Amino acid sequence: MQLPDPLPTDPEELEHLYQTYRDDIDDFDEAEFKRLMDARLRASGIDPEHMTPEQLFGAMSESMNSLLMNLYAAADEAPDDEASAQVQAIIQLAEELREQVAVAMRNSLTGGE
């Protein structure tokens, strides 16, 4: 999928592009995706080249929450018990990772270990 050049600056337009591009796995280009992600950050008032630790952890947290929402939806749509169990196992791993990220964030921001 070819993204417009220049990319829009409106956050809603960028979100729509992101949703569309994310789902187009047959025509995925890493450089284009990075360009889109950087534009989304800029639209949120974040300079992707100079992110503060708070901004970085905030973006990571948002990404983890989005991942978990998609996994919960996938679990609800699983075609059988085996598939549901597999998705539930992935959900558990993602929740553990989210907690580890939260602990790392707190430790980083407070100077703890």
PDB file of C-alpha atoms in Angstrom:
ATOM      1  CA  MET A   1       0.000   0.000   0.000  1.00  0.00           C
ATOM      2  CA  GLN A   2       1.427   3.357  -1.016  1.00  0.00           C
ATOM      3  CA  LEU A   3       0.981   6.035   1.623  1.00  0.00           C
ATOM      4  CA  PRO A   4       0.315   9.629   0.583  1.00  0.00           C
ATOM      5  CA  ASP A   5       3.250  12.009   0.433  1.00  0.00           C
ATOM      6  CA  PRO A   6       3.108  14.163   2.374  1.00  0.00           C
ATOM      7  CA  LEU A   7       1.170  12.352   5.067  1.00  0.00           C
ATOM      8  CA  PRO A   8      -1.792  14.175   6.599  1.00  0.00           C
ATOM      9  CA  THR A   9      -1.284  15.920   9.926  1.00  0.00           C
ATOM     10  CA  ASP A  10      -4.781  15.355  11.295  1.00  0.00           C
ATOM     11  CA  PRO A  11      -4.634  12.669  14.037  1.00  0.00           C
ATOM     12  CA  GLU A  12      -7.923  11.070  12.922  1.00  0.00           C
ATOM     13  CA  GLU A  13      -6.778  10.809   9.300  1.00  0.00           C
ATOM     14  CA  LEU A  14      -3.479   9.321  10.450  1.00  0.00           C
ATOM     15  CA  GLU A  15      -5.288   6.825  12.680  1.00  0.00           C
ATOM     16  CA  HIS A  16      -7.459   5.738   9.741  1.00  0.00           C
ATOM     17  CA  LEU A  17      -4.357   5.314   7.569  1.00  0.00           C
ATOM     18  CA  TYR A  18      -2.681   3.353  10.365  1.00  0.00           C
ATOM     19  CA  GLN A  19      -5.651   0.995  10.759  1.00  0.00           C
ATOM     20  CA  THR A  20      -5.799   0.433   6.994  1.00  0.00           C
ATOM     21  CA  TYR A  21      -2.047  -0.023   6.559  1.00  0.00           C
ATOM     22  CA  ARG A  22      -1.710  -2.292   9.579  1.00  0.00           C
ATOM     23  CA  ASP A  23      -4.254  -4.700   8.119  1.00  0.00           C
ATOM     24  CA  ASP A  24      -2.661  -4.783   4.639  1.00  0.00           C
ATOM     25  CA  ILE A  25      -0.023  -7.421   5.404  1.00  0.00           C
ATOM     26  CA  ASP A  26       0.437  -8.352   1.738  1.00  0.00           C
ATOM     27  CA  ASP A  27       1.843  -4.925   0.859  1.00  0.00           C
ATOM     28  CA  PHE A  28       3.695  -4.030   4.068  1.00  0.00           C
ATOM     29  CA  ASP A  29       6.794  -1.840   3.851  1.00  0.00           C
ATOM     30  CA  GLU A  30       8.799  -1.246   7.043  1.00  0.00           C
ATOM     31  CA  ALA A  31      10.067   2.191   5.940  1.00  0.00           C
ATOM     32  CA  GLU A  32       6.551   3.382   5.078  1.00  0.00           C
ATOM     33  CA  PHE A  33       5.233   2.041   8.378  1.00  0.00           C
ATOM     34  CA  LYS A  34       7.949   3.918  10.292  1.00  0.00           C
ATOM     35  CA  ARG A  35       7.091   7.095   8.394  1.00  0.00           C
ATOM     36  CA  LEU A  36       3.443   6.646   9.368  1.00  0.00           C
ATOM     37  CA  MET A  37       4.289   5.919  13.009  1.00  0.00           C
ATOM     38  CA  ASP A  38       6.515   9.009  13.183  1.00  0.00           C
ATOM     39  CA  ALA A  39       3.696  11.127  11.725  1.00  0.00           C
ATOM     40  CA  ARG A  40       1.282   9.762  14.337  1.00  0.00           C
ATOM     41  CA  LEU A  41       3.720  10.709  17.102  1.00  0.00           C
ATOM     42  CA  ARG A  42       4.190  14.207  15.668  1.00  0.00           C
ATOM     43  CA  ALA A  43       0.405  14.664  15.485  1.00  0.00           C
ATOM     44  CA  SER A  44       0.329  13.872  19.208  1.00  0.00           C
ATOM     45  CA  GLY A  45       2.937  16.543  19.908  1.00  0.00           C
ATOM     46  CA  ILE A  46       5.851  14.126  20.281  1.00  0.00           C
ATOM     47  CA  ASP A  47       9.122  14.488  18.379  1.00  0.00           C
ATOM     48  CA  PRO A  48       9.962  10.879  17.401  1.00  0.00           C
ATOM     49  CA  GLU A  49      13.671  11.730  17.227  1.00  0.00           C
ATOM     50  CA  HIS A  50      13.796  13.177  20.761  1.00  0.00           C
ATOM     51  CA  MET A  51      11.349  11.247  22.913  1.00  0.00           C
ATOM     52  CA  THR A  52      11.534  11.589  26.670  1.00  0.00           C
ATOM     53  CA  PRO A  53      11.457   8.402  28.752  1.00  0.00           C
ATOM     54  CA  GLU A  54       7.900   9.273  29.794  1.00  0.00           C
ATOM     55  CA  GLN A  55       6.812   9.617  26.162  1.00  0.00           C
ATOM     56  CA  LEU A  56       8.549   6.388  25.166  1.00  0.00           C
ATOM     57  CA  PHE A  57       6.990   4.401  27.987  1.00  0.00           C
ATOM     58  CA  GLY A  58       3.617   6.007  27.282  1.00  0.00           C
ATOM     59  CA  ALA A  59       3.812   4.903  23.646  1.00  0.00           C
ATOM     60  CA  MET A  60       4.856   1.403  24.721  1.00  0.00           C
ATOM     61  CA  SER A  61       1.973   1.226  27.173  1.00  0.00           C
ATOM     62  CA  GLU A  62      -0.516   2.369  24.542  1.00  0.00           C
ATOM     63  CA  SER A  63       0.836  -0.217  22.124  1.00  0.00           C
ATOM     64  CA  MET A  64       0.571  -3.016  24.703  1.00  0.00           C
ATOM     65  CA  ASN A  65      -3.002  -2.020  25.548  1.00  0.00           C
ATOM     66  CA  SER A  66      -3.935  -2.036  21.865  1.00  0.00           C
ATOM     67  CA  LEU A  67      -2.325  -5.457  21.439  1.00  0.00           C
ATOM     68  CA  LEU A  68      -4.255  -6.829  24.404  1.00  0.00           C
ATOM     69  CA  MET A  69      -7.551  -5.435  23.111  1.00  0.00           C
ATOM     70  CA  ASN A  70      -6.950  -7.181  19.788  1.00  0.00           C
ATOM     71  CA  LEU A  71      -6.064 -10.420  21.575  1.00  0.00           C
ATOM     72  CA  TYR A  72      -9.212 -10.269  23.717  1.00  0.00           C
ATOM     73  CA  ALA A  73     -11.263  -9.780  20.541  1.00  0.00           C
ATOM     74  CA  ALA A  74      -9.463 -12.710  18.902  1.00  0.00           C
ATOM     75  CA  ALA A  75     -10.209 -14.916  21.909  1.00  0.00           C
ATOM     76  CA  ASP A  76     -13.896 -14.051  21.638  1.00  0.00           C
ATOM     77  CA  GLU A  77     -13.868 -14.984  17.949  1.00  0.00           C
ATOM     78  CA  ALA A  78     -11.822 -18.183  18.274  1.00  0.00           C
ATOM     79  CA  PRO A  79     -13.383 -20.962  16.200  1.00  0.00           C
ATOM     80  CA  ASP A  80     -12.891 -23.689  18.816  1.00  0.00           C
ATOM     81  CA  ASP A  81     -11.658 -24.417  22.336  1.00  0.00           C
ATOM     82  CA  GLU A  82      -8.112 -25.222  21.222  1.00  0.00           C
ATOM     83  CA  ALA A  83      -7.730 -21.924  19.373  1.00  0.00           C
ATOM     84  CA  SER A  84      -9.259 -20.088  22.321  1.00  0.00           C
ATOM     85  CA  ALA A  85      -6.781 -21.734  24.700  1.00  0.00           C
ATOM     86  CA  GLN A  86      -3.880 -20.739  22.443  1.00  0.00           C
ATOM     87  CA  VAL A  87      -5.033 -17.125  22.339  1.00  0.00           C
ATOM     88  CA  GLN A  88      -5.557 -17.148  26.117  1.00  0.00           C
ATOM     89  CA  ALA A  89      -1.959 -18.338  26.564  1.00  0.00           C
ATOM     90  CA  ILE A  90      -0.746 -15.463  24.386  1.00  0.00           C
ATOM     91  CA  ILE A  91      -2.924 -13.050  26.382  1.00  0.00           C
ATOM     92  CA  GLN A  92      -1.309 -14.251  29.600  1.00  0.00           C
ATOM     93  CA  LEU A  93       2.174 -13.679  28.146  1.00  0.00           C
ATOM     94  CA  ALA A  94       1.178 -10.220  26.903  1.00  0.00           C
ATOM     95  CA  GLU A  95      -0.247  -9.295  30.308  1.00  0.00           C
ATOM     96  CA  GLU A  96       2.984 -10.425  31.970  1.00  0.00           C
ATOM     97  CA  LEU A  97       5.006  -8.390  29.481  1.00  0.00           C
ATOM     98  CA  ARG A  98       2.796  -5.349  30.094  1.00  0.00           C
ATOM     99  CA  GLU A  99       3.450  -5.677  33.830  1.00  0.00           C
ATOM    100  CA  GLN A 100       7.211  -5.994  33.244  1.00  0.00           C
ATOM    101  CA  VAL A 101       7.129  -2.857  31.085  1.00  0.00           C
ATOM    102  CA  ALA A 102       5.179  -1.026  33.814  1.00  0.00           C
ATOM    103  CA  VAL A 103       7.729  -2.063  36.454  1.00  0.00           C
ATOM    104  CA  ALA A 104      10.626  -1.004  34.213  1.00  0.00           C
ATOM    105  CA  MET A 105       8.899   2.303  33.569  1.00  0.00           C
ATOM    106  CA  ARG A 106       8.343   2.985  37.261  1.00  0.00           C
ATOM    107  CA  ASN A 107      11.913   2.005  38.104  1.00  0.00           C
ATOM    108  CA  SER A 108      13.340   4.133  35.313  1.00  0.00           C
ATOM    109  CA  LEU A 109      11.319   7.191  36.240  1.00  0.00           C
ATOM    110  CA  THR A 110      11.929   6.884  39.992  1.00  0.00           C
ATOM    111  CA  GLY A 111      15.548   5.745  39.826  1.00  0.00           C
ATOM    112  CA  GLY A 112      14.686   2.369  41.403  1.00  0.00           C
ATOM    113  CA  GLU A 113      15.956  -1.005  40.355  1.00  0.00           C
TER     114      GLU A 113
END
